[in-house]
Coordinates of C-alpha atoms and ligand atoms in Angstrom, one line a residue:
X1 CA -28.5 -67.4 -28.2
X2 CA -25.7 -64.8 -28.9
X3 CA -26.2 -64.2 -25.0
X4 CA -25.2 -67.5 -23.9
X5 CA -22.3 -68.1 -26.6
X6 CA -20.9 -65.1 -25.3
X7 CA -21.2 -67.3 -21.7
X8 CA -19.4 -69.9 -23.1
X9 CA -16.3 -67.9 -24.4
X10 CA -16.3 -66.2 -20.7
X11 CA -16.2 -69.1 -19.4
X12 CA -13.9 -71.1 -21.3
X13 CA -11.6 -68.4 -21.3
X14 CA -12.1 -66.8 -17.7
X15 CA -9.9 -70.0 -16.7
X16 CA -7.8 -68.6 -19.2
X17 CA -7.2 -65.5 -17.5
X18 CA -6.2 -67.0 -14.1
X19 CA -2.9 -67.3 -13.8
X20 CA -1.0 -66.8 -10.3
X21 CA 0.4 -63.4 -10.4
X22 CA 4.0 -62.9 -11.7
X23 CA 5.1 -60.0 -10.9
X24 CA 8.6 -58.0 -11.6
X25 CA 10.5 -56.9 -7.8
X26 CA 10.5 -53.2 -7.9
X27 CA 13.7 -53.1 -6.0
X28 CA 16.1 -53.1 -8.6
X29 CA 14.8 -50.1 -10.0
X30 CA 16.6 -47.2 -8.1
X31 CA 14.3 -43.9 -8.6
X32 CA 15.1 -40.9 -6.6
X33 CA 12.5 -38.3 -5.0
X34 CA 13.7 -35.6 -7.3
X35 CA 15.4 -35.0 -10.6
X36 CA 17.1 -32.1 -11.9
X37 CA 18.0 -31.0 -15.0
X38 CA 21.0 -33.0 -17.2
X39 CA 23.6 -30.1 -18.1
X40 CA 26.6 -30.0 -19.1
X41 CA 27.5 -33.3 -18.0
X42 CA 26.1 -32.4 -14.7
X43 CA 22.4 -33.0 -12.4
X44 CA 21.5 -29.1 -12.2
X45 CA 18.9 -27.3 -10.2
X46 CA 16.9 -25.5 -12.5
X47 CA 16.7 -21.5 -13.1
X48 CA 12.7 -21.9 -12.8
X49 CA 13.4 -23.3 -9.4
X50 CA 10.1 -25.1 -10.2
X51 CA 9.1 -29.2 -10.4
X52 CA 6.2 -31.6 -11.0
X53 CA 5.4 -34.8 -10.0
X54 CA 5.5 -38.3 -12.0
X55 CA 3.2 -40.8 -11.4
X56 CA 2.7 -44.6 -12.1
X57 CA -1.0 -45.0 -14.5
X58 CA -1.6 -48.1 -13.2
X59 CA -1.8 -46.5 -9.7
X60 CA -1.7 -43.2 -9.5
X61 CA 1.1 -43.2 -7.2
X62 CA 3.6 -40.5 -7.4
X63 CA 7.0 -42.1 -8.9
X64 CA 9.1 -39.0 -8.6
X65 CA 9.0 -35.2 -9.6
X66 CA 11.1 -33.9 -12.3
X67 CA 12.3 -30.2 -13.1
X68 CA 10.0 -27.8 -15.4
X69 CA 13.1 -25.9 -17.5
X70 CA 11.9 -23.0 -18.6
X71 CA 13.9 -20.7 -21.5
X72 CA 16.9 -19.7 -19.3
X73 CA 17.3 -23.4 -18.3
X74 CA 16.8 -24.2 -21.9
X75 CA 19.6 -21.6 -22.8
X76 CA 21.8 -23.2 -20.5
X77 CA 21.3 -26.9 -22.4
X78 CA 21.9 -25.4 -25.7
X79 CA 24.8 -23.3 -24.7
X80 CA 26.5 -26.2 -23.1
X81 CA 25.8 -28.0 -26.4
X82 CA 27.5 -25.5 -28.9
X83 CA 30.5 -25.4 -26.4
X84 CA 30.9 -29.4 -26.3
X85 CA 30.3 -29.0 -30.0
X86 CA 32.7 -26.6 -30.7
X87 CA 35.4 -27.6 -28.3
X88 CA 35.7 -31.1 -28.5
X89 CA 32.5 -33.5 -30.2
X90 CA 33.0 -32.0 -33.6
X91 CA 36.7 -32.2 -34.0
X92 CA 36.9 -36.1 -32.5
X93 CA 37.6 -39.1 -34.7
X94 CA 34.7 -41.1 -35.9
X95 CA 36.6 -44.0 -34.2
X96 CA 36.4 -42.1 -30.8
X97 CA 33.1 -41.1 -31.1
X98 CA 32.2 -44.8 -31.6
X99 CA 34.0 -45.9 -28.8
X100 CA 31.1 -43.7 -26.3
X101 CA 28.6 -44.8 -28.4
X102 CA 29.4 -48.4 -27.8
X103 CA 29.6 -47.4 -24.2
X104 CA 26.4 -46.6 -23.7
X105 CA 24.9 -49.7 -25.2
X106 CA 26.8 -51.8 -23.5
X107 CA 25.3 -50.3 -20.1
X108 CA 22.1 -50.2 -20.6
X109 CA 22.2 -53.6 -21.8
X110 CA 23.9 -54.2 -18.1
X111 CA 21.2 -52.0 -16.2
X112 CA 18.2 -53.6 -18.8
X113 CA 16.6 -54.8 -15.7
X114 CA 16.5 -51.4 -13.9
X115 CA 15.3 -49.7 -17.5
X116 CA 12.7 -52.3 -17.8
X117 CA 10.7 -52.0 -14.3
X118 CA 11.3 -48.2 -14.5
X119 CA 9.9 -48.1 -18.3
X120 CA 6.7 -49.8 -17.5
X121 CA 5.8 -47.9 -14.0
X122 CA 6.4 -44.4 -15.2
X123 CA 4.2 -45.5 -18.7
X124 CA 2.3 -48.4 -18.2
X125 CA 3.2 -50.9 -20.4
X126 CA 3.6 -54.4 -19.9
X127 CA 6.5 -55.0 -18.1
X128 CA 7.4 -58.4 -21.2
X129 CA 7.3 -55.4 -24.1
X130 CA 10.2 -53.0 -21.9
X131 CA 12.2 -56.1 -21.2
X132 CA 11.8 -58.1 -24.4
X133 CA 11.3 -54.7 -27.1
X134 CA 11.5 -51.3 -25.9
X135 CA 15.1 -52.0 -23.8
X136 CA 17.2 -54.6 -25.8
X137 CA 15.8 -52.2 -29.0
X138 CA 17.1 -49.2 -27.7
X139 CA 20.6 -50.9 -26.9
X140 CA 20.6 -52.1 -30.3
X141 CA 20.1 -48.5 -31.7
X142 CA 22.8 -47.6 -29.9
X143 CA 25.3 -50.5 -31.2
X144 CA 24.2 -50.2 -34.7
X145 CA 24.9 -46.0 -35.1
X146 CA 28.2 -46.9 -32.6
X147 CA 29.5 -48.9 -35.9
X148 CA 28.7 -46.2 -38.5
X149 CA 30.5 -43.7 -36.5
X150 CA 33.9 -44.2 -38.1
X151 CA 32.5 -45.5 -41.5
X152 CA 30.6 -42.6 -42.6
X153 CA 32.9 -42.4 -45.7
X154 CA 31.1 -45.6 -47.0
X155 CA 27.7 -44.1 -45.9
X156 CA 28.0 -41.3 -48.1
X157 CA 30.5 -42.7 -50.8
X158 CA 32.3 -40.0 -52.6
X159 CA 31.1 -37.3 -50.3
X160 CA 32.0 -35.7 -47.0
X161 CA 29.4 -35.8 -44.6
X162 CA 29.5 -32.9 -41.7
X163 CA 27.6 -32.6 -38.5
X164 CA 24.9 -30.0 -38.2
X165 CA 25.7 -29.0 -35.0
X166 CA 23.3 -28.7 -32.2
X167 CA 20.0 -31.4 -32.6
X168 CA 17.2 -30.4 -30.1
X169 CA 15.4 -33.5 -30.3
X170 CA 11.6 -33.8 -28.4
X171 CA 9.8 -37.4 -27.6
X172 CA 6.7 -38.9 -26.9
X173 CA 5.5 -40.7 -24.2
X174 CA 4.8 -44.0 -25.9
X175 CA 8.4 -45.3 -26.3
X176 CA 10.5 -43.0 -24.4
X177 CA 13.8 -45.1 -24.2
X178 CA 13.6 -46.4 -27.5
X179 CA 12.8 -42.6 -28.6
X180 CA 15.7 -41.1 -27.0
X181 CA 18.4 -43.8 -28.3
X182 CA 16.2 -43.6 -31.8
X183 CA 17.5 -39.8 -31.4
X184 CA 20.5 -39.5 -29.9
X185 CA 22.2 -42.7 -31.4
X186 CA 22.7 -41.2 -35.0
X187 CA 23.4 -37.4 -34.2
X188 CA 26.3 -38.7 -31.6
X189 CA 27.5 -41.1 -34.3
X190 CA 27.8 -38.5 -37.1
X191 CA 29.5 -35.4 -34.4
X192 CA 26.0 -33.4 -33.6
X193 CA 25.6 -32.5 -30.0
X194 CA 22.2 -33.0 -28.3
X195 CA 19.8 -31.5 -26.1
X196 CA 16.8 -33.8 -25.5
X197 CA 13.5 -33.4 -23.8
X198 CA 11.2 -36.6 -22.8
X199 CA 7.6 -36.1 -22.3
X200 CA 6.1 -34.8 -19.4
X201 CA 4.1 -37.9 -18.2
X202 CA 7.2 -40.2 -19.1
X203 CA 10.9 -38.6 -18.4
X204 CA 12.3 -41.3 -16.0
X205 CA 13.9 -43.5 -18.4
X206 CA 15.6 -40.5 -19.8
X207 CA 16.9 -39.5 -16.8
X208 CA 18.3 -43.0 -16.0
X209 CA 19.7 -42.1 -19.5
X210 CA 21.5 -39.3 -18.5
X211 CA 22.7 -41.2 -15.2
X212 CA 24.5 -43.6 -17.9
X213 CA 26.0 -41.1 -20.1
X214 CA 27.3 -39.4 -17.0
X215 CA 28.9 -43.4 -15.8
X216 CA 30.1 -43.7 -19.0
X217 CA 32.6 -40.2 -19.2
X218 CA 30.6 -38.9 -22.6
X219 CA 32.3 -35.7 -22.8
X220 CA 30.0 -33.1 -20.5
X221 CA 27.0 -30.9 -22.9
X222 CA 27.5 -33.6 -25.9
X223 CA 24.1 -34.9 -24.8
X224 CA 22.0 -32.7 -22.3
X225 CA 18.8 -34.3 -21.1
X226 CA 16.0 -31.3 -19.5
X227 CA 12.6 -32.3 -18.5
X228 CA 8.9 -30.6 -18.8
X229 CA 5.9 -29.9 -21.1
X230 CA 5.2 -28.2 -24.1
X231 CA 6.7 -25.0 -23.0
X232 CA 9.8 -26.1 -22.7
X233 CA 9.6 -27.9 -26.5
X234 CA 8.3 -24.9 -28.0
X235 CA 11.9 -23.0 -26.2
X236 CA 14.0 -25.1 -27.6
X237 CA 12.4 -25.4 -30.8
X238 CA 13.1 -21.4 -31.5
X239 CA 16.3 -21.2 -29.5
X240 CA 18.6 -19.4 -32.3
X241 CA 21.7 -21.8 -31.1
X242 CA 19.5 -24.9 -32.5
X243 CA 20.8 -26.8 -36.2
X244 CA 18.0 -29.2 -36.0
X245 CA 15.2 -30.7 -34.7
X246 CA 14.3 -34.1 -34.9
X247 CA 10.5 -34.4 -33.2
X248 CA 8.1 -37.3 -32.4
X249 CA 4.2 -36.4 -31.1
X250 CA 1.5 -35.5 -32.7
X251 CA 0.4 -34.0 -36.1
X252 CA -0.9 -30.7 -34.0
X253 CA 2.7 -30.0 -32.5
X254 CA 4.5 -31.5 -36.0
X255 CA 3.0 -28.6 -37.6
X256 CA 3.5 -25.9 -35.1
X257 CA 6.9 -27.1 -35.3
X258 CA 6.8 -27.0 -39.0
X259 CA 5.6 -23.1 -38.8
X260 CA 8.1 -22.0 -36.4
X261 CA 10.9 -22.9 -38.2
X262 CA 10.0 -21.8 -41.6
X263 CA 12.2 -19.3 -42.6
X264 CA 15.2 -20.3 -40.1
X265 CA 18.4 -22.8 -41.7
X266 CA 17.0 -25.4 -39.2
X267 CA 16.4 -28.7 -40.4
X268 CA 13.1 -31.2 -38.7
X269 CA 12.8 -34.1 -39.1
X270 CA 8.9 -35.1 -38.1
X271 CA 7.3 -38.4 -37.0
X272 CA 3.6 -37.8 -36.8
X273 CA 0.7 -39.7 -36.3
X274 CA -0.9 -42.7 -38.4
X275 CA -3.5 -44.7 -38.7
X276 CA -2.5 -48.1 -40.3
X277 CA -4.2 -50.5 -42.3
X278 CA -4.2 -54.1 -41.6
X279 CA -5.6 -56.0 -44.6
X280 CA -6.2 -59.7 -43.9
X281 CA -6.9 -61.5 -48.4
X282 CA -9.1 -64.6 -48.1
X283 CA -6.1 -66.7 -48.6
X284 CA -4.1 -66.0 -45.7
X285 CA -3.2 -67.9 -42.8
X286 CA -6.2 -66.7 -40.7
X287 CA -4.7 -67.6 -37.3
X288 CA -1.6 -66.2 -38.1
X289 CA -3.3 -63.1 -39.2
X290 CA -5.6 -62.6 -36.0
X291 CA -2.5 -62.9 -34.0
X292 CA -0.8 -60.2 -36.3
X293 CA -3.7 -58.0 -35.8
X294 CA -3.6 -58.7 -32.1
X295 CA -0.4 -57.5 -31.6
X296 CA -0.7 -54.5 -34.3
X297 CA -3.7 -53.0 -32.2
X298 CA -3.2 -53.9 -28.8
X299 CA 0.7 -53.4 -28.3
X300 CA 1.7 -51.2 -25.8
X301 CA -2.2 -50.3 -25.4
X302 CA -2.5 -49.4 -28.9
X303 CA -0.6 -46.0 -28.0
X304 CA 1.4 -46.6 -30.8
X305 CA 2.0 -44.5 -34.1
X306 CA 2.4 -47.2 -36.4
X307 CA -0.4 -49.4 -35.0
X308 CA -2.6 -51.1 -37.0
X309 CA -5.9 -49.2 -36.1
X310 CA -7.7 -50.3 -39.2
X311 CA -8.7 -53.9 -40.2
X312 CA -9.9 -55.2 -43.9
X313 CA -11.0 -57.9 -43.7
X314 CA -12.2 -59.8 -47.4
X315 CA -15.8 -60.5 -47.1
X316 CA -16.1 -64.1 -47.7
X317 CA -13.6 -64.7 -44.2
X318 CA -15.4 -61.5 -42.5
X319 CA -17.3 -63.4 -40.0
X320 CA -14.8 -66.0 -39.3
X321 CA -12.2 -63.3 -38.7
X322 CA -14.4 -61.1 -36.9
X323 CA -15.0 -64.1 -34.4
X324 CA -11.6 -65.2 -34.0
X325 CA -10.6 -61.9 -33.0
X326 CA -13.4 -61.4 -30.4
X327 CA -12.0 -65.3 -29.0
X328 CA -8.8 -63.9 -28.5
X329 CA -9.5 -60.7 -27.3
X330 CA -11.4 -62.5 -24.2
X331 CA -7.7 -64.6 -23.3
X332 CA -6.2 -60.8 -23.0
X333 CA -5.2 -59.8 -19.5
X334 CA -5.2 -56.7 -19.0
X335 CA -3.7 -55.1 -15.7
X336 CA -0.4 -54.7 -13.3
X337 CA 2.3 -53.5 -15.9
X338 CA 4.7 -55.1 -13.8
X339 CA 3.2 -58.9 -14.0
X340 CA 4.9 -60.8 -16.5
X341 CA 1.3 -62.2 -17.6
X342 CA -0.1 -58.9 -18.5
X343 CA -1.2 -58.6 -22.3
X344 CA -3.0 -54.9 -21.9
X345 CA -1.2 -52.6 -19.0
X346 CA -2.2 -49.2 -18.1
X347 CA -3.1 -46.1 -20.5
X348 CA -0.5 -43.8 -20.3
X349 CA -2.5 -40.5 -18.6
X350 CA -6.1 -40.1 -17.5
X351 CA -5.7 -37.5 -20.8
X352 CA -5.4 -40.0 -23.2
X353 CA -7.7 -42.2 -21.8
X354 CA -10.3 -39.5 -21.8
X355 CA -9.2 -38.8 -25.5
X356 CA -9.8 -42.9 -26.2
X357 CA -13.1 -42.9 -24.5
X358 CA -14.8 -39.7 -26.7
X359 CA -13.5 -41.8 -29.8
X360 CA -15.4 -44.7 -28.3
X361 CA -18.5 -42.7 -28.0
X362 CA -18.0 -41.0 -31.5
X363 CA -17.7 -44.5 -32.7
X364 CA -21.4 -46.2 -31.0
X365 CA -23.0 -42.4 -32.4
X366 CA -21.5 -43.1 -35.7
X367 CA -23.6 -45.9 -35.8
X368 CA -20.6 -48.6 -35.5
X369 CA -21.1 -51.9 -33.7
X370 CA -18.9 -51.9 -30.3
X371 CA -17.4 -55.3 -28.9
X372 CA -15.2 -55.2 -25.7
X373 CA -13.8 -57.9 -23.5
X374 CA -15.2 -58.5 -20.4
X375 CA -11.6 -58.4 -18.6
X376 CA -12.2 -57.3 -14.9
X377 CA -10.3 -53.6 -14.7
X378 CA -8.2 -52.5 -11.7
X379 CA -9.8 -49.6 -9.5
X380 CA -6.9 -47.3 -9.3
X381 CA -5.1 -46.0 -12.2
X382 CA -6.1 -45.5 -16.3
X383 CA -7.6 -48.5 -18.0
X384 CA -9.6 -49.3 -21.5
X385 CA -10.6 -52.2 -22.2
X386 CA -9.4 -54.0 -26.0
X387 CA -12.3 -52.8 -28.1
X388 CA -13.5 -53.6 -31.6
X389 CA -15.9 -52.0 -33.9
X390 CA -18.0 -53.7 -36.8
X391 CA -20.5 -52.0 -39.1
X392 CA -18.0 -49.4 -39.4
X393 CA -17.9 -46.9 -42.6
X394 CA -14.9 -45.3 -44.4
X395 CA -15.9 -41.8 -43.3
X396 CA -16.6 -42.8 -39.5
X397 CA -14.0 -40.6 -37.6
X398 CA -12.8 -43.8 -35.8
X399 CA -11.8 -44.8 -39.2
X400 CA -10.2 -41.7 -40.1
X401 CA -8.7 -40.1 -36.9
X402 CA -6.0 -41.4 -35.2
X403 CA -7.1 -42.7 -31.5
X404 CA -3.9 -44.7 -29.7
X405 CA -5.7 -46.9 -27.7
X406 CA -6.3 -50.3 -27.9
X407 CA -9.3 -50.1 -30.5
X408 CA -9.8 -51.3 -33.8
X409 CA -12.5 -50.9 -36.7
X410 CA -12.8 -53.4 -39.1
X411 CA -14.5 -52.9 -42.7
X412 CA -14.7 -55.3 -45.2
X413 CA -13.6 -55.4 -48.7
X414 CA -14.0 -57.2 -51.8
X415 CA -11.4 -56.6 -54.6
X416 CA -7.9 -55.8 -54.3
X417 CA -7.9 -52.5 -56.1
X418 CA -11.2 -51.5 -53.3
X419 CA -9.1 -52.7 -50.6
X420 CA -6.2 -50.1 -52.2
X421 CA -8.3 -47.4 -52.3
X422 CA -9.9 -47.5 -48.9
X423 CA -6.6 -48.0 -47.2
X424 CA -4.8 -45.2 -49.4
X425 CA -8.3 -42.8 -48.3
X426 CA -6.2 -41.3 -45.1
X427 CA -4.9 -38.2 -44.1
X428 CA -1.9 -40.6 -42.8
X429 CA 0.3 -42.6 -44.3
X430 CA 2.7 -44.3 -41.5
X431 CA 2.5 -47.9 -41.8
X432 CA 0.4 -51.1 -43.3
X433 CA 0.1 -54.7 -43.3
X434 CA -0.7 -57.1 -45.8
X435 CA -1.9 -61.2 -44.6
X436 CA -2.0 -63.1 -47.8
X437 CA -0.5 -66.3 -49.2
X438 CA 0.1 -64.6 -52.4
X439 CA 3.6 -63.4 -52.8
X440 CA 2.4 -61.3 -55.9
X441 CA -0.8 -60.0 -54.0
X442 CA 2.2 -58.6 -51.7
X443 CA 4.4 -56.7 -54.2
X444 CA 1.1 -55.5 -55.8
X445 CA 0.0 -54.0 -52.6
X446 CA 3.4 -52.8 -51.3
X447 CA 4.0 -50.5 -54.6
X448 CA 0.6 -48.9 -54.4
X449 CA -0.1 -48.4 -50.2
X450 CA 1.1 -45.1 -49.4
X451 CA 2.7 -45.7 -46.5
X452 CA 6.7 -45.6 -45.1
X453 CA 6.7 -49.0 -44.2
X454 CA 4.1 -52.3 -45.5
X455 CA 4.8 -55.4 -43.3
X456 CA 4.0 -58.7 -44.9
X457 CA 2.6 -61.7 -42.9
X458 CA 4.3 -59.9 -39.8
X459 CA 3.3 -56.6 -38.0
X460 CA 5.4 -53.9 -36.0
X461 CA 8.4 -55.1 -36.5
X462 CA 11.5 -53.1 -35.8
X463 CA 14.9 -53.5 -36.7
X464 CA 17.7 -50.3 -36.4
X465 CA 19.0 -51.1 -40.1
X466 CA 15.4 -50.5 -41.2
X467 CA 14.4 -46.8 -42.2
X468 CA 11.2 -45.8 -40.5
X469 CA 9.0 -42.5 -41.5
X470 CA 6.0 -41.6 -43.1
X471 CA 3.9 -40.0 -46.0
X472 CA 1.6 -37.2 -46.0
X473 CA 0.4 -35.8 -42.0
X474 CA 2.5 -38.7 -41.0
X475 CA 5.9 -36.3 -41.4
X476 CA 8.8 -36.1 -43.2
X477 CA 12.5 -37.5 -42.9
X478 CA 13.6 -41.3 -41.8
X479 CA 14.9 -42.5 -38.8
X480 CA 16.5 -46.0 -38.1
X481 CA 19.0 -47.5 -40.8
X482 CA 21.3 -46.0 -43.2
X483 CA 18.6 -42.9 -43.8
X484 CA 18.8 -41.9 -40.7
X485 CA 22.5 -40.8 -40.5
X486 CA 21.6 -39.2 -43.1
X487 CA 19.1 -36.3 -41.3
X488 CA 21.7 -35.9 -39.0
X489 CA 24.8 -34.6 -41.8
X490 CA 25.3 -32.3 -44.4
X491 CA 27.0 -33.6 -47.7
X492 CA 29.7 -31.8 -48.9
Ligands
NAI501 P1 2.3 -34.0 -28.1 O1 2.7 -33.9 -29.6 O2 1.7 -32.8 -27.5 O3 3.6 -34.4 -27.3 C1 4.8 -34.9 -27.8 C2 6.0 -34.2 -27.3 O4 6.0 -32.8 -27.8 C3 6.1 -34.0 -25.8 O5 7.4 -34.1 -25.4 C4 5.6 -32.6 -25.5 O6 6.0 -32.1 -24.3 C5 6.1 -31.9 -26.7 N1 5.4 -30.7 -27.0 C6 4.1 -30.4 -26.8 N2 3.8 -29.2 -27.3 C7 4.9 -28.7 -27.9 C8 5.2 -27.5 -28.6 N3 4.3 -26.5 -28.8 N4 6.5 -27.4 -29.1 C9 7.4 -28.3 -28.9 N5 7.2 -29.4 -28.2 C10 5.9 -29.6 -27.7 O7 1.4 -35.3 -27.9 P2 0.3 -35.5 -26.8 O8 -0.5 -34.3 -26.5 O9 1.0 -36.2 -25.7 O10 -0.6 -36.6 -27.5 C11 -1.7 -36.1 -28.3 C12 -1.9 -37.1 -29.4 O11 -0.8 -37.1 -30.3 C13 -2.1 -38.6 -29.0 O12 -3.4 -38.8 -28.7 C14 -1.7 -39.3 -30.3 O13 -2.7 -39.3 -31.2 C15 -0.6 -38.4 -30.8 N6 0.8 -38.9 -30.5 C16 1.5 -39.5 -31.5 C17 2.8 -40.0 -31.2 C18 3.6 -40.7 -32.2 O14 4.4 -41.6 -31.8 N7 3.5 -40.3 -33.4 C19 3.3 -39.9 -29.8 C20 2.5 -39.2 -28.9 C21 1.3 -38.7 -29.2
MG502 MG1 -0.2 -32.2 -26.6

């Protein structure tokens, strides 16, 4: 019986699936064979004389290779930073500053295409989230800190903020665009200078960055943009000429972070990990609700702090929910980042997929009940299918630890204080969602999830006025909004 339901929904939706390929052109998207090191206003060969390659996940093909800085070339970055600090950034208007701010949203709102196609090659995500999110998001960072620039006296009324000075400022690979302009937007806006460093497995966007702040005359070492891995963060993290760092990655390096600056006058500001909680009340719009799940989970390939890797479901629309969700999971294409059909793209390294496929293995020993589409996967490249789990329990380690990839475990729940608890039991505290027709159900649950953010009816939403950050192993600090100039100054 189940055997040839499951028959049906392949069918019906295998038609589904076949659309005529759409992709994007790749010609628009100018990458060159080698990148050096953004200094001083300046491409630089670096001291290490040394580079590594950057691939595409959906096919393994090498994209580009990028400098390795190691501590001298680090030195030079944060030497060139003080000086434009010193010399010139600290001393400029607000009105000034906003002017290059403005700049630089306005052109890569004019090279969006370009940012786009290069976003989801070097990372793997659907080439409609880098055109329609990722891109026209980080522009809008960039536009909303340009306007605070020279209003900072009505930011911080009655006080007069001051810059910190140098921000070293390390990404992640899951948004790195939107990252950088998350980063750079508010210490340019408030007089810090910046030296940034991208993830290993995702610097071209950056780079392209640093080609537009070079177009657009920003004063040379107010932002300096060097590439590599986790050798290079940790060197900037303990170079003595750093103010502040402002990190995004995971709990692991927010904590080494955390240790190697005790002690020091720098200031961190740290987005960790999560593991969000989507709860779906009996009373909710149900479609509305899948879809929200849908796109909590499975955006970007679930390689997403904030994504909603839990589901509560209330018991008496369990089955129904639980089914709708399987339904819809079957439509999902998954495949070519670059085709404008693509639901699912590619995981973002062959490390993170291995990292999703022990969890998935954890999950069937735990004793949880695995359901994957049966979408047909590319040969070449990194790719997991969109995976739920029922018969999961609260202390499963897929319900606890935080995978990023596209899978979800669903519980069920009864009462609203049960559903409180379970969602509150977390060593993270990043995000939540709440589907219900009740607008009181929502304020109850918003006052009692601790979590930075609790969408209602609506998932992963972003806005730059809106102040994003976490509770507990999820970090400390706000980014995005009014709080987040506020990392970025001291109050005098
Ligand atoms: P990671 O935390 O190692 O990498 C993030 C950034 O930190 C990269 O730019 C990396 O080069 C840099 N980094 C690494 N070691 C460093 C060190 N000792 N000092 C300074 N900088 C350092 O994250 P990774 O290894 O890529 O992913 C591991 C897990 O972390 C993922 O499976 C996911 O669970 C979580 N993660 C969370 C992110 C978030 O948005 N909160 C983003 C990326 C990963
Ligand atoms: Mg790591």
């Amino acid at each position: 019986m189940a055997s040839s339901k499951n028959n049906t929904i392949k069918l019906k939706f295998d038609s589904a699936r076949k659309y005529a390929p759409a992709p994007e052109s790749r010609s628009s998207a100018k990458i060159n064979a080698r990148y050096d090191l953004f200094i001083n206003g300046k491409f630089e060969k670096p001291v290490s004389k040394k580079y590594f390659g950057t691939i595409s996940p959906s096919s393994e093909e090498k994209l580009s290779e990028v400098a390795d800085a190691n501590a001298a070339d680090v030195d030079k970055a944060v030497k060139a930073a003080r000086q434009a600090y010193d010399r010139y950034w600290k001393k400029l208007s607000g009105a000034e500053r906003g002017k290059y701010i403005y700049r630089i949203a306005r052109m890569i709102q004019e090279r969006a295409r370009e940012l786009a196609i290069i976003e989801s090659l070097n990372g793997g995500k659907p080439i409609r989230e880098s055109r329609d999110f990722d891109v026209p998001t980080a522009a809008n960072h960039f536009f909303y800190y340009a306007g605070w620039a020279d209003k900072l006296e009505y930011a911080f009324p009655n006080r007069q903020a001051q810059p910190l000075g140098v921000a070293g400022q390390i990404i992640p690979w899951n948004f790195p665009l939107l990252m950088a302009a998350w980063k750079i937007a508010p210490a340019l806006a408030t007089g810090n200078t910046v030296v940034l460093k991208p993830a290993e497995t995702t610097p071209l966007t950056a780079l392209k960055l640093a080609e537009i702040i070079q177009e657009a005359d920003i004063p040379p070492g107010v932002v300096n943009i060097i590439t590599g891995a986790g050798a290079t963060g940790a060197a900037l993290v303990n170079h003595p000429g750093i103010d502040k760092i402002a990190f995004t990655g995971s709990t692991q390096v927010g904590k080494i972070i955390q240790n190697a600056i005790a002690g020091t006058s720098k200031k961190a500001t740290l987005e960790l990990g999560g593991k969000a909680a989507n709860i779906i009340f009996d009373d909710a719009p149900l479609d509305q609700a899948v879809e929200g799940v849908i796109n909590g989970i499975f955006f970007n390939q679930g390689h997403v702090c904030c994504a909603g890797s839990r589901l509560y479901v209330q018991e008496s629309v369990f089955k129904q929910v639980v089914q709708k969700l399987k339904d819809r999971l079957e439509t999902m294409i998954v495949g070519d980042p670059l085709d404008k059909n693509t639901d699912i793209g590619a995981i973002n390294s062959k490390e993170q997929l291995n990292t999703i496929n022990k969890y998935i293995k954890i999950g069937i020993k735990e004793g949880a009940e695995m359901y994957q589409s049966s979408a047909e996967l590319p040969h070449k490249g990194f790719w997991c299918r969109p995976t739920l789990f029922t018969n999961v329990a609260q202390s499963n380690r897929i319900a606890q630890e935080e995978i990023f990839g596209p899978v979800l475990a669903i519980q069920s729940f009864r009462t609203d204080d049960e559903v409180i608890e379970k969602a509150n039991n977390s060593p993270y505290g990043l995000s939540s969602g709440v589907w219900t027709d009740k607008g009181s159900k929502i304020f109850n649950l918003t006052t009692k999830l601790r979590s930075g953010v609790v969408w209602a009816n609506t998932f992963n939403k972003f806005d730059p006025t809106s102040p994003f950050g976490g509770y507990k192993e999820s970090g400390y600090g706000r980014e995005g909004g009014l709080h987040g100039l506020n990392a970025y100054v001291k109050l005098i």
